[in-house]
Amino acid sequence: MARVFNFSAGPSMLPETVLRKAQEEMLDYQGTGMSVMEMSHRSSAFSKIIEEAELLLRDIMGIPDNFKVLFLQGGASTQFAMIPLNLFQKHKKADFIITGSWSKKAAAEARRYGDVNIVASSEDRNFSYIPKLSGNPFSRDADYVHITTNNTIYGTRFPGLPQTGDVPLVADMSSNILSEVYDVSRFGLIYAGAQKNIGPAGLTIVILHKDLIGNALDMTPTMLNYKTHADKDSLFNTPPCYCVYTAKLTFTWIKEQGGVAAIEKRNREKAGMLYDVLDNSKLYAGTAEQPSRSLMNVTFTLPTEELTAKCLQEAGKEGLVTLKGHRSVGGMRASIYNAMPVEGVQKLAQFLKRFESENS
Ligand SMILES: *Cc1c(COP(=O)(O)O)cnc(C)c1O
């Protein structure tokens, strides 16, 4: 069996130890004689799994007790609607910082239920940077401020968090949750689809302050009301059981690696190796501006489509796959989430240097 280094933006690589553990427990989960896939979500074995998953996540992220953790379905995209439906509690108004197509989509969905104020946007230069804010640009009467901490497509990341005062900060962390240390108490709500840094697609994690639960708009469907899920500890209906189990294995792995701080250190080293190649190259051009560079998605272009195609093809032959850039940026993108081993990034860096020397 030959595993490749898969630089996919999502779904993406999982730690090999997680996959092996899942394989080992596939047919008989801890003496139950069944797979977690075949198990009632009301069983004592699964209750333990979901409880442990939450405890581990609270532990590795340092989630305060006044925050609720929800294991939901529907992807980050469902949160684009669920957040305004639940958080438009006073003025039905939200401030958005637009840093890519995901924040644009989130803003468009919120606009269906109230007012959306665009505080800043980096669309003028194809989202190649995170806009700097001056003074206090936020609306005093906003119900929340929305940001996308890491912009998967454009390879940018907020270098710091905006100061929003008493207004809850809401963050789409789909592509960088658990990749670096965040102070959860700075946020009102954090959400993330699992398929980039946590587990298989199908699980969405929402971490929210308890004060934000219980005042949804009247029209909110039962399944889109945070209170529905909070009251039942994510067991109102069948949760994505197997994904929760896999997430639990990933959280365990993160803890074994030394926690999020240790993972962040490694992520900085990994990203540094690739940015080093780009900064010393005449062939590759990084698309994100320096202070806004992502630790998770490294985006760059080559001078021609032909060279890009050749580079992708030769990389593939070396087991370095899924490096094609998103169509809205072009070029190449190396997604180097937590599970991408240092070795994979080293191999890519060496390959890129060699490809440059052979093609210039
Ligand atoms: C992938 C991604 C999404 C979309 O997630 P789905 O789970 O497919 O809805 C949203 N936001 C960001 C930042 C992403 O990276």
mmCIF file of C-alpha atoms and ligand atoms in Angstrom:
data_model
loop_
_atom_site.group_PDB
_atom_site.id
_atom_site.type_symbol
_atom_site.label_atom_id
_atom_site.label_comp_id
_atom_site.label_asym_id
_atom_site.label_seq_id
_atom_site.Cartn_x
_atom_site.Cartn_y
_atom_site.Cartn_z
ATOM 1 C CA MET A 1 0.000 0.000 0.000
ATOM 2 C CA ALA A 2 1.382 3.389 -0.959
ATOM 3 C CA ARG A 3 0.029 6.396 0.908
ATOM 4 C CA VAL A 4 0.561 9.694 -0.883
ATOM 5 C CA PHE A 5 1.091 13.140 0.553
ATOM 6 C CA ASN A 6 -2.329 14.604 -0.134
ATOM 7 C CA PHE A 7 -2.393 18.393 -0.201
ATOM 8 C CA SER A 8 -6.161 18.556 -0.697
ATOM 9 C CA ALA A 9 -7.957 21.633 0.670
ATOM 10 C CA GLY A 10 -10.754 19.459 2.010
ATOM 11 C CA PRO A 11 -11.698 16.771 2.685
ATOM 12 C CA SER A 12 -8.071 16.266 3.498
ATOM 13 C CA MET A 13 -5.506 14.029 5.149
ATOM 14 C CA LEU A 14 -6.146 12.507 8.560
ATOM 15 C CA PRO A 15 -3.355 11.409 10.893
ATOM 16 C CA GLU A 16 -2.302 7.867 10.025
ATOM 17 C CA THR A 17 -2.633 6.812 13.668
ATOM 18 C CA VAL A 18 -6.280 7.934 13.595
ATOM 19 C CA LEU A 19 -6.984 5.873 10.475
ATOM 20 C CA ARG A 20 -5.199 2.842 11.947
ATOM 21 C CA LYS A 21 -7.114 3.073 15.206
ATOM 22 C CA ALA A 22 -10.391 3.355 13.274
ATOM 23 C CA GLN A 23 -9.347 0.329 11.216
ATOM 24 C CA GLU A 24 -8.457 -1.660 14.316
ATOM 25 C CA GLU A 25 -11.844 -0.892 15.890
ATOM 26 C CA MET A 26 -13.847 -1.128 12.680
ATOM 27 C CA LEU A 27 -15.526 -4.518 13.150
ATOM 28 C CA ASP A 28 -15.623 -4.721 16.926
ATOM 29 C CA TYR A 29 -15.585 -1.483 18.866
ATOM 30 C CA GLN A 30 -14.122 -2.253 22.291
ATOM 31 C CA GLY A 31 -15.838 -5.601 22.765
ATOM 32 C CA THR A 32 -19.301 -4.459 21.674
ATOM 33 C CA GLY A 33 -19.141 -6.805 18.662
ATOM 34 C CA MET A 34 -20.187 -4.003 16.340
ATOM 35 C CA SER A 35 -18.783 -1.053 14.460
ATOM 36 C CA VAL A 36 -19.442 2.479 15.716
ATOM 37 C CA MET A 37 -21.301 2.888 12.399
ATOM 38 C CA GLU A 38 -23.778 0.218 13.423
ATOM 39 C CA MET A 39 -24.361 1.416 16.944
ATOM 40 C CA SER A 40 -27.392 3.199 18.427
ATOM 41 C CA HIS A 41 -26.682 6.814 19.206
ATOM 42 C CA ARG A 42 -28.509 6.144 22.493
ATOM 43 C CA SER A 43 -26.207 3.239 23.456
ATOM 44 C CA SER A 44 -23.907 3.549 26.440
ATOM 45 C CA ALA A 45 -20.863 2.961 24.202
ATOM 46 C CA PHE A 46 -21.766 5.884 21.957
ATOM 47 C CA SER A 47 -22.746 8.118 24.875
ATOM 48 C CA LYS A 48 -19.228 7.627 26.160
ATOM 49 C CA ILE A 49 -17.748 8.459 22.748
ATOM 50 C CA ILE A 50 -19.587 11.760 22.357
ATOM 51 C CA GLU A 51 -18.958 12.759 25.975
ATOM 52 C CA GLU A 52 -15.250 12.025 25.644
ATOM 53 C CA ALA A 53 -15.074 13.863 22.325
ATOM 54 C CA GLU A 54 -16.501 16.970 23.967
ATOM 55 C CA LEU A 55 -14.229 16.707 27.020
ATOM 56 C CA LEU A 56 -11.161 16.295 24.824
ATOM 57 C CA LEU A 57 -12.106 19.255 22.642
ATOM 58 C CA ARG A 58 -12.735 21.391 25.734
ATOM 59 C CA ASP A 59 -9.360 20.333 27.052
ATOM 60 C CA ILE A 60 -7.256 20.957 23.912
ATOM 61 C CA MET A 61 -8.997 24.233 23.001
ATOM 62 C CA GLY A 62 -9.366 25.468 26.573
ATOM 63 C CA ILE A 63 -13.108 26.051 26.120
ATOM 64 C CA PRO A 64 -14.558 27.881 29.156
ATOM 65 C CA ASP A 65 -17.521 26.389 31.044
ATOM 66 C CA ASN A 66 -19.870 29.151 29.900
ATOM 67 C CA PHE A 67 -19.529 27.900 26.326
ATOM 68 C CA LYS A 68 -21.560 25.088 24.808
ATOM 69 C CA VAL A 69 -20.065 22.626 22.306
ATOM 70 C CA LEU A 70 -22.399 21.280 19.623
ATOM 71 C CA PHE A 71 -21.812 18.417 17.188
ATOM 72 C CA LEU A 72 -24.056 19.172 14.221
ATOM 73 C CA GLN A 73 -24.510 18.363 10.536
ATOM 74 C CA GLY A 74 -24.966 20.518 7.454
ATOM 75 C CA GLY A 75 -21.418 21.816 7.084
ATOM 76 C CA ALA A 76 -20.158 25.319 7.670
ATOM 77 C CA SER A 77 -22.561 26.438 4.942
ATOM 78 C CA THR A 78 -25.602 25.659 7.106
ATOM 79 C CA GLN A 79 -24.087 27.880 9.811
ATOM 80 C CA PHE A 80 -24.216 30.767 7.355
ATOM 81 C CA ALA A 81 -28.018 30.714 7.946
ATOM 82 C CA MET A 82 -28.131 29.283 11.451
ATOM 83 C CA ILE A 83 -26.007 32.088 12.884
ATOM 84 C CA PRO A 84 -28.249 35.006 11.814
ATOM 85 C CA LEU A 85 -31.403 33.029 12.651
ATOM 86 C CA ASN A 86 -30.143 32.565 16.206
ATOM 87 C CA LEU A 87 -28.048 35.682 16.777
ATOM 88 C CA PHE A 88 -30.248 38.383 15.234
ATOM 89 C CA GLN A 89 -31.683 38.961 18.669
ATOM 90 C CA LYS A 90 -31.801 42.745 19.041
ATOM 91 C CA HIS A 91 -31.246 44.854 15.935
ATOM 92 C CA LYS A 92 -31.111 42.151 13.269
ATOM 93 C CA LYS A 93 -27.843 43.582 12.114
ATOM 94 C CA ALA A 94 -24.386 42.098 11.640
ATOM 95 C CA ASP A 95 -20.995 43.497 10.700
ATOM 96 C CA PHE A 96 -18.922 41.441 8.272
ATOM 97 C CA ILE A 97 -15.282 41.564 7.257
ATOM 98 C CA ILE A 98 -15.164 40.104 3.765
ATOM 99 C CA THR A 99 -11.943 38.204 3.117
ATOM 100 C CA GLY A 100 -12.987 35.639 0.549
ATOM 101 C CA SER A 101 -15.815 33.743 -1.072
ATOM 102 C CA TRP A 102 -16.784 31.955 2.147
ATOM 103 C CA SER A 103 -17.335 35.188 4.028
ATOM 104 C CA LYS A 104 -19.215 36.553 1.015
ATOM 105 C CA LYS A 105 -21.508 33.548 1.090
ATOM 106 C CA ALA A 106 -21.983 33.893 4.848
ATOM 107 C CA ALA A 107 -22.879 37.594 4.420
ATOM 108 C CA ALA A 108 -25.296 36.881 1.566
ATOM 109 C CA GLU A 109 -27.140 34.348 3.716
ATOM 110 C CA ALA A 110 -27.308 36.668 6.745
ATOM 111 C CA ARG A 111 -28.759 39.388 4.492
ATOM 112 C CA ARG A 112 -31.860 37.213 4.040
ATOM 113 C CA TYR A 113 -32.736 37.748 7.695
ATOM 114 C CA GLY A 114 -31.526 41.244 8.517
ATOM 115 C CA ASP A 115 -29.022 43.989 7.795
ATOM 116 C CA VAL A 116 -25.470 43.226 6.816
ATOM 117 C CA ASN A 117 -22.883 45.949 7.109
ATOM 118 C CA ILE A 118 -19.588 45.352 5.290
ATOM 119 C CA VAL A 119 -16.948 46.832 7.581
ATOM 120 C CA ALA A 120 -14.022 45.997 5.317
ATOM 121 C CA SER A 121 -13.262 43.861 2.298
ATOM 122 C CA SER A 122 -10.178 42.731 0.426
ATOM 123 C CA GLU A 123 -12.021 41.937 -2.786
ATOM 124 C CA ASP A 124 -10.262 44.841 -4.567
ATOM 125 C CA ARG A 125 -7.088 42.736 -4.786
ATOM 126 C CA ASN A 126 -8.698 39.325 -5.161
ATOM 127 C CA PHE A 127 -8.650 38.683 -1.401
ATOM 128 C CA SER A 128 -4.856 38.528 -1.289
ATOM 129 C CA TYR A 129 -4.725 40.229 2.116
ATOM 130 C CA ILE A 130 -6.585 40.778 5.377
ATOM 131 C CA PRO A 131 -7.802 44.387 5.554
ATOM 132 C CA LYS A 132 -6.411 46.569 8.332
ATOM 133 C CA LEU A 133 -9.061 48.223 10.472
ATOM 134 C CA SER A 134 -8.617 51.714 11.787
ATOM 135 C CA GLY A 135 -10.313 53.153 14.844
ATOM 136 C CA ASN A 136 -13.449 51.319 15.875
ATOM 137 C CA PRO A 137 -15.187 50.543 12.608
ATOM 138 C CA PHE A 138 -17.899 48.334 14.089
ATOM 139 C CA SER A 139 -21.564 49.253 14.444
ATOM 140 C CA ARG A 140 -22.559 49.810 18.034
ATOM 141 C CA ASP A 141 -25.916 48.133 17.401
ATOM 142 C CA ALA A 142 -24.619 45.032 15.592
ATOM 143 C CA ASP A 143 -25.773 41.693 16.986
ATOM 144 C CA TYR A 144 -22.442 40.179 15.975
ATOM 145 C CA VAL A 145 -19.287 40.671 13.931
ATOM 146 C CA HIS A 146 -18.378 37.894 11.494
ATOM 147 C CA ILE A 147 -14.892 36.964 10.302
ATOM 148 C CA THR A 148 -13.314 34.013 8.475
ATOM 149 C CA THR A 149 -10.111 33.358 10.412
ATOM 150 C CA ASN A 150 -8.447 31.433 7.586
ATOM 151 C CA ASN A 151 -9.304 31.852 3.929
ATOM 152 C CA THR A 152 -8.873 28.428 2.415
ATOM 153 C CA ILE A 153 -9.058 29.510 -1.214
ATOM 154 C CA TYR A 154 -6.855 32.617 -1.060
ATOM 155 C CA GLY A 155 -4.268 31.416 1.460
ATOM 156 C CA THR A 156 -4.761 34.210 3.983
ATOM 157 C CA ARG A 157 -5.249 34.268 7.726
ATOM 158 C CA PHE A 158 -6.147 36.960 10.252
ATOM 159 C CA PRO A 159 -2.826 37.793 11.942
ATOM 160 C CA GLY A 160 -4.771 38.988 15.007
ATOM 161 C CA LEU A 161 -8.385 39.231 16.096
ATOM 162 C CA PRO A 162 -10.416 42.436 15.736
ATOM 163 C CA GLN A 163 -11.476 44.183 18.944
ATOM 164 C CA THR A 164 -15.260 44.154 18.897
ATOM 165 C CA GLY A 165 -15.938 45.277 22.455
ATOM 166 C CA ASP A 166 -19.244 43.917 23.732
ATOM 167 C CA VAL A 167 -20.366 42.748 20.318
ATOM 168 C CA PRO A 168 -19.917 38.969 19.967
ATOM 169 C CA LEU A 169 -17.220 37.937 17.517
ATOM 170 C CA VAL A 170 -18.294 35.057 15.282
ATOM 171 C CA ALA A 171 -15.623 33.104 13.430
ATOM 172 C CA ASP A 172 -15.698 30.616 10.587
ATOM 173 C CA MET A 173 -12.690 28.482 11.558
ATOM 174 C CA SER A 174 -13.396 25.663 9.116
ATOM 175 C CA SER A 175 -9.882 25.564 7.754
ATOM 176 C CA ASN A 176 -7.796 26.449 10.789
ATOM 177 C CA ILE A 177 -9.550 25.228 13.910
ATOM 178 C CA LEU A 178 -7.049 23.455 16.199
ATOM 179 C CA SER A 179 -4.109 24.557 14.056
ATOM 180 C CA GLU A 180 -3.097 27.396 16.348
ATOM 181 C CA VAL A 181 -3.920 28.558 19.845
ATOM 182 C CA TYR A 182 -6.987 30.789 20.140
ATOM 183 C CA ASP A 183 -8.438 32.267 23.296
ATOM 184 C CA VAL A 184 -12.005 30.970 22.981
ATOM 185 C CA SER A 185 -13.268 33.572 25.454
ATOM 186 C CA ARG A 186 -12.560 36.257 22.817
ATOM 187 C CA PHE A 187 -15.391 34.842 20.688
ATOM 188 C CA GLY A 188 -19.150 34.602 20.924
ATOM 189 C CA LEU A 189 -19.273 31.709 18.487
ATOM 190 C CA ILE A 190 -16.784 29.562 16.572
ATOM 191 C CA TYR A 191 -17.863 27.159 13.854
ATOM 192 C CA ALA A 192 -16.065 24.711 11.610
ATOM 193 C CA GLY A 193 -16.826 21.918 9.200
ATOM 194 C CA ALA A 194 -14.779 18.915 10.319
ATOM 195 C CA GLN A 195 -13.399 17.839 6.959
ATOM 196 C CA LYS A 196 -10.250 19.989 6.956
ATOM 197 C CA ASN A 197 -8.638 19.576 10.321
ATOM 198 C CA ILE A 198 -10.753 17.139 12.325
ATOM 199 C CA GLY A 199 -12.337 14.183 10.574
ATOM 200 C CA PRO A 200 -14.605 13.023 7.767
ATOM 201 C CA ALA A 201 -17.109 15.404 6.143
ATOM 202 C CA GLY A 202 -20.519 15.335 7.784
ATOM 203 C CA LEU A 203 -19.717 16.833 11.170
ATOM 204 C CA THR A 204 -19.890 20.533 11.966
ATOM 205 C CA ILE A 205 -18.601 21.813 15.273
ATOM 206 C CA VAL A 206 -20.162 24.879 16.887
ATOM 207 C CA ILE A 207 -18.733 26.377 20.070
ATOM 208 C CA LEU A 208 -20.882 29.194 21.415
ATOM 209 C CA HIS A 209 -21.396 31.320 24.485
ATOM 210 C CA LYS A 210 -24.395 30.124 26.471
ATOM 211 C CA ASP A 211 -25.912 33.630 26.461
ATOM 212 C CA LEU A 212 -26.385 33.398 22.702
ATOM 213 C CA ILE A 213 -28.681 30.369 23.016
ATOM 214 C CA GLY A 214 -32.456 30.635 23.363
ATOM 215 C CA ASN A 215 -33.442 33.785 21.478
ATOM 216 C CA ALA A 216 -33.734 32.591 17.896
ATOM 217 C CA LEU A 217 -36.054 34.330 15.425
ATOM 218 C CA ASP A 218 -39.594 32.878 15.573
ATOM 219 C CA MET A 219 -39.387 31.467 12.070
ATOM 220 C CA THR A 220 -36.258 29.433 12.890
ATOM 221 C CA PRO A 221 -36.779 25.759 11.983
ATOM 222 C CA THR A 222 -36.418 23.444 14.993
ATOM 223 C CA MET A 223 -33.322 21.797 13.543
ATOM 224 C CA LEU A 224 -31.648 25.168 12.976
ATOM 225 C CA ASN A 225 -32.202 26.400 16.513
ATOM 226 C CA TYR A 226 -29.098 26.091 18.708
ATOM 227 C CA LYS A 227 -31.351 25.580 21.726
ATOM 228 C CA THR A 228 -32.748 22.365 20.234
ATOM 229 C CA HIS A 229 -29.286 20.854 20.147
ATOM 230 C CA ALA A 230 -27.909 22.499 23.274
ATOM 231 C CA ASP A 231 -30.780 21.185 25.425
ATOM 232 C CA LYS A 232 -30.138 17.632 24.252
ATOM 233 C CA ASP A 233 -26.332 17.704 24.202
ATOM 234 C CA SER A 234 -26.292 17.213 20.410
ATOM 235 C CA LEU A 235 -28.546 14.150 20.674
ATOM 236 C CA PHE A 236 -31.888 15.717 19.667
ATOM 237 C CA ASN A 237 -31.749 13.556 16.568
ATOM 238 C CA THR A 238 -29.126 11.158 15.252
ATOM 239 C CA PRO A 239 -25.788 12.948 15.200
ATOM 240 C CA PRO A 240 -23.109 12.046 12.626
ATOM 241 C CA CYS A 241 -21.976 9.233 14.935
ATOM 242 C CA TYR A 242 -19.010 7.893 13.038
ATOM 243 C CA CYS A 243 -17.658 11.390 12.393
ATOM 244 C CA VAL A 244 -17.918 12.216 16.094
ATOM 245 C CA TYR A 245 -15.982 9.030 16.831
ATOM 246 C CA THR A 246 -13.272 9.930 14.306
ATOM 247 C CA ALA A 247 -13.110 13.478 15.690
ATOM 248 C CA LYS A 248 -12.545 11.972 19.127
ATOM 249 C CA LEU A 249 -9.599 9.999 17.746
ATOM 250 C CA THR A 250 -8.158 13.179 16.187
ATOM 251 C CA PHE A 251 -8.548 15.128 19.443
ATOM 252 C CA THR A 252 -6.728 12.318 21.262
ATOM 253 C CA TRP A 253 -3.967 12.491 18.659
ATOM 254 C CA ILE A 254 -3.631 16.272 19.121
ATOM 255 C CA LYS A 255 -3.314 15.793 22.872
ATOM 256 C CA GLU A 256 -0.649 13.135 22.338
ATOM 257 C CA GLN A 257 1.257 15.509 20.052
ATOM 258 C CA GLY A 258 1.565 17.948 22.939
ATOM 259 C CA GLY A 259 -1.637 19.889 22.359
ATOM 260 C CA VAL A 260 -2.531 22.765 20.085
ATOM 261 C CA ALA A 261 0.502 24.870 21.075
ATOM 262 C CA ALA A 262 2.871 22.108 19.936
ATOM 263 C CA ILE A 263 0.834 21.603 16.758
ATOM 264 C CA GLU A 264 0.973 25.353 16.068
ATOM 265 C CA LYS A 265 4.755 25.355 16.405
ATOM 266 C CA ARG A 266 5.008 22.540 13.891
ATOM 267 C CA ASN A 267 2.503 24.250 11.571
ATOM 268 C CA ARG A 268 4.601 27.423 11.604
ATOM 269 C CA GLU A 269 7.683 25.400 10.690
ATOM 270 C CA LYS A 270 5.837 23.587 7.921
ATOM 271 C CA ALA A 271 4.417 26.781 6.394
ATOM 272 C CA GLY A 272 7.807 28.487 6.811
ATOM 273 C CA MET A 273 9.509 25.832 4.692
ATOM 274 C CA LEU A 274 7.181 26.508 1.759
ATOM 275 C CA TYR A 275 7.166 30.321 2.076
ATOM 276 C CA ASP A 276 10.950 30.142 2.150
ATOM 277 C CA VAL A 277 10.925 28.430 -1.231
ATOM 278 C CA LEU A 278 8.489 31.011 -2.644
ATOM 279 C CA ASP A 279 10.446 33.979 -1.251
ATOM 280 C CA ASN A 280 13.681 32.729 -2.812
ATOM 281 C CA SER A 281 12.210 31.839 -6.153
ATOM 282 C CA LYS A 282 12.052 33.497 -9.543
ATOM 283 C CA LEU A 283 9.546 30.941 -10.810
ATOM 284 C CA TYR A 284 6.889 30.847 -8.103
ATOM 285 C CA ALA A 285 4.958 33.845 -6.828
ATOM 286 C CA GLY A 286 3.021 33.609 -3.575
ATOM 287 C CA THR A 287 -0.465 35.083 -4.000
ATOM 288 C CA ALA A 288 -1.052 36.185 -0.392
ATOM 289 C CA GLU A 289 0.541 39.317 1.029
ATOM 290 C CA GLN A 290 3.221 38.588 3.596
ATOM 291 C CA PRO A 291 1.557 39.594 6.913
ATOM 292 C CA SER A 292 -1.667 37.825 5.935
ATOM 293 C CA ARG A 293 -0.201 34.494 4.917
ATOM 294 C CA SER A 294 -2.028 31.358 5.975
ATOM 295 C CA LEU A 295 -0.385 28.568 7.954
ATOM 296 C CA MET A 296 -2.778 26.067 6.399
ATOM 297 C CA ASN A 297 -3.120 26.888 2.695
ATOM 298 C CA VAL A 298 -0.064 28.018 0.773
ATOM 299 C CA THR A 299 -1.096 29.515 -2.573
ATOM 300 C CA PHE A 300 1.244 30.401 -5.434
ATOM 301 C CA THR A 301 1.367 30.753 -9.179
ATOM 302 C CA LEU A 302 3.803 29.874 -11.953
ATOM 303 C CA PRO A 303 4.354 32.081 -15.029
ATOM 304 C CA THR A 304 2.329 29.965 -17.463
ATOM 305 C CA GLU A 305 -0.500 27.428 -17.523
ATOM 306 C CA GLU A 306 1.855 24.994 -19.249
ATOM 307 C CA LEU A 307 4.440 25.150 -16.478
ATOM 308 C CA THR A 308 1.721 24.829 -13.845
ATOM 309 C CA ALA A 309 0.363 21.710 -15.535
ATOM 310 C CA LYS A 310 3.870 20.254 -15.846
ATOM 311 C CA CYS A 311 4.638 20.990 -12.202
ATOM 312 C CA LEU A 312 1.386 19.357 -11.038
ATOM 313 C CA GLN A 313 2.051 16.321 -13.176
ATOM 314 C CA GLU A 314 5.632 15.827 -11.995
ATOM 315 C CA ALA A 315 4.640 16.370 -8.373
ATOM 316 C CA GLY A 316 1.978 13.702 -8.773
ATOM 317 C CA LYS A 317 4.580 11.207 -9.964
ATOM 318 C CA GLU A 318 6.395 11.743 -6.656
ATOM 319 C CA GLY A 319 3.297 11.112 -4.578
ATOM 320 C CA LEU A 320 2.635 14.808 -3.961
ATOM 321 C CA VAL A 321 -1.002 15.137 -5.004
ATOM 322 C CA THR A 322 -4.016 17.494 -5.111
ATOM 323 C CA LEU A 323 -1.895 20.619 -5.505
ATOM 324 C CA LYS A 324 -4.004 22.400 -8.111
ATOM 325 C CA GLY A 325 -5.054 25.876 -7.018
ATOM 326 C CA HIS A 326 -8.689 26.920 -6.725
ATOM 327 C CA ARG A 327 -10.028 28.283 -10.015
ATOM 328 C CA SER A 328 -10.501 31.758 -8.553
ATOM 329 C CA VAL A 329 -6.775 32.088 -7.792
ATOM 330 C CA GLY A 330 -5.239 29.661 -10.289
ATOM 331 C CA GLY A 331 -1.747 28.248 -9.926
ATOM 332 C CA MET A 332 -1.134 25.839 -7.079
ATOM 333 C CA ARG A 333 -2.231 25.449 -3.488
ATOM 334 C CA ALA A 334 -0.618 23.261 -0.856
ATOM 335 C CA SER A 335 -3.015 22.645 2.007
ATOM 336 C CA ILE A 336 -0.916 21.606 4.948
ATOM 337 C CA TYR A 337 -3.366 20.941 7.739
ATOM 338 C CA ASN A 338 -2.382 19.412 11.078
ATOM 339 C CA ALA A 339 -2.279 15.885 9.705
ATOM 340 C CA MET A 340 0.203 16.668 6.905
ATOM 341 C CA PRO A 341 3.502 15.286 8.194
ATOM 342 C CA VAL A 342 6.602 17.523 8.225
ATOM 343 C CA GLU A 343 8.132 14.961 5.882
ATOM 344 C CA GLY A 344 5.441 15.676 3.258
ATOM 345 C CA VAL A 345 6.150 19.404 3.360
ATOM 346 C CA GLN A 346 9.910 18.808 3.178
ATOM 347 C CA LYS A 347 9.428 16.601 0.175
ATOM 348 C CA LEU A 348 7.258 19.231 -1.529
ATOM 349 C CA ALA A 349 9.758 22.023 -0.768
ATOM 350 C CA GLN A 350 12.610 19.965 -2.238
ATOM 351 C CA PHE A 351 10.536 19.055 -5.264
ATOM 352 C CA LEU A 352 9.621 22.722 -5.935
ATOM 353 C CA LYS A 353 13.269 23.787 -5.733
ATOM 354 C CA ARG A 354 14.340 21.041 -8.078
ATOM 355 C CA PHE A 355 11.513 21.802 -10.509
ATOM 356 C CA GLU A 356 12.602 25.439 -10.582
ATOM 357 C CA SER A 357 16.212 24.604 -11.319
ATOM 358 C CA GLU A 358 15.167 22.249 -14.108
ATOM 359 C CA ASN A 359 12.762 24.744 -15.652
ATOM 360 C CA SER A 360 14.473 28.092 -15.620
HETATM 361 C C1 LIG B 1 -14.557 24.563 3.365
HETATM 362 C C2 LIG B 1 -15.033 25.819 3.957
HETATM 363 C C3 LIG B 1 -16.390 26.129 4.071
HETATM 364 C C4 LIG B 1 -17.482 25.238 3.522
HETATM 365 O O1 LIG B 1 -17.695 24.188 4.360
HETATM 366 P P1 LIG B 1 -18.862 23.119 4.117
HETATM 367 O O2 LIG B 1 -18.693 22.250 5.313
HETATM 368 O O3 LIG B 1 -18.584 22.454 2.810
HETATM 369 O O4 LIG B 1 -20.158 23.845 4.111
HETATM 370 C C5 LIG B 1 -16.742 27.308 4.691
HETATM 371 N N1 LIG B 1 -15.813 28.148 5.172
HETATM 372 C C6 LIG B 1 -14.490 27.880 5.066
HETATM 373 C C7 LIG B 1 -13.498 28.847 5.625
HETATM 374 C C8 LIG B 1 -14.075 26.712 4.459
HETATM 375 O O5 LIG B 1 -12.755 26.452 4.368
#
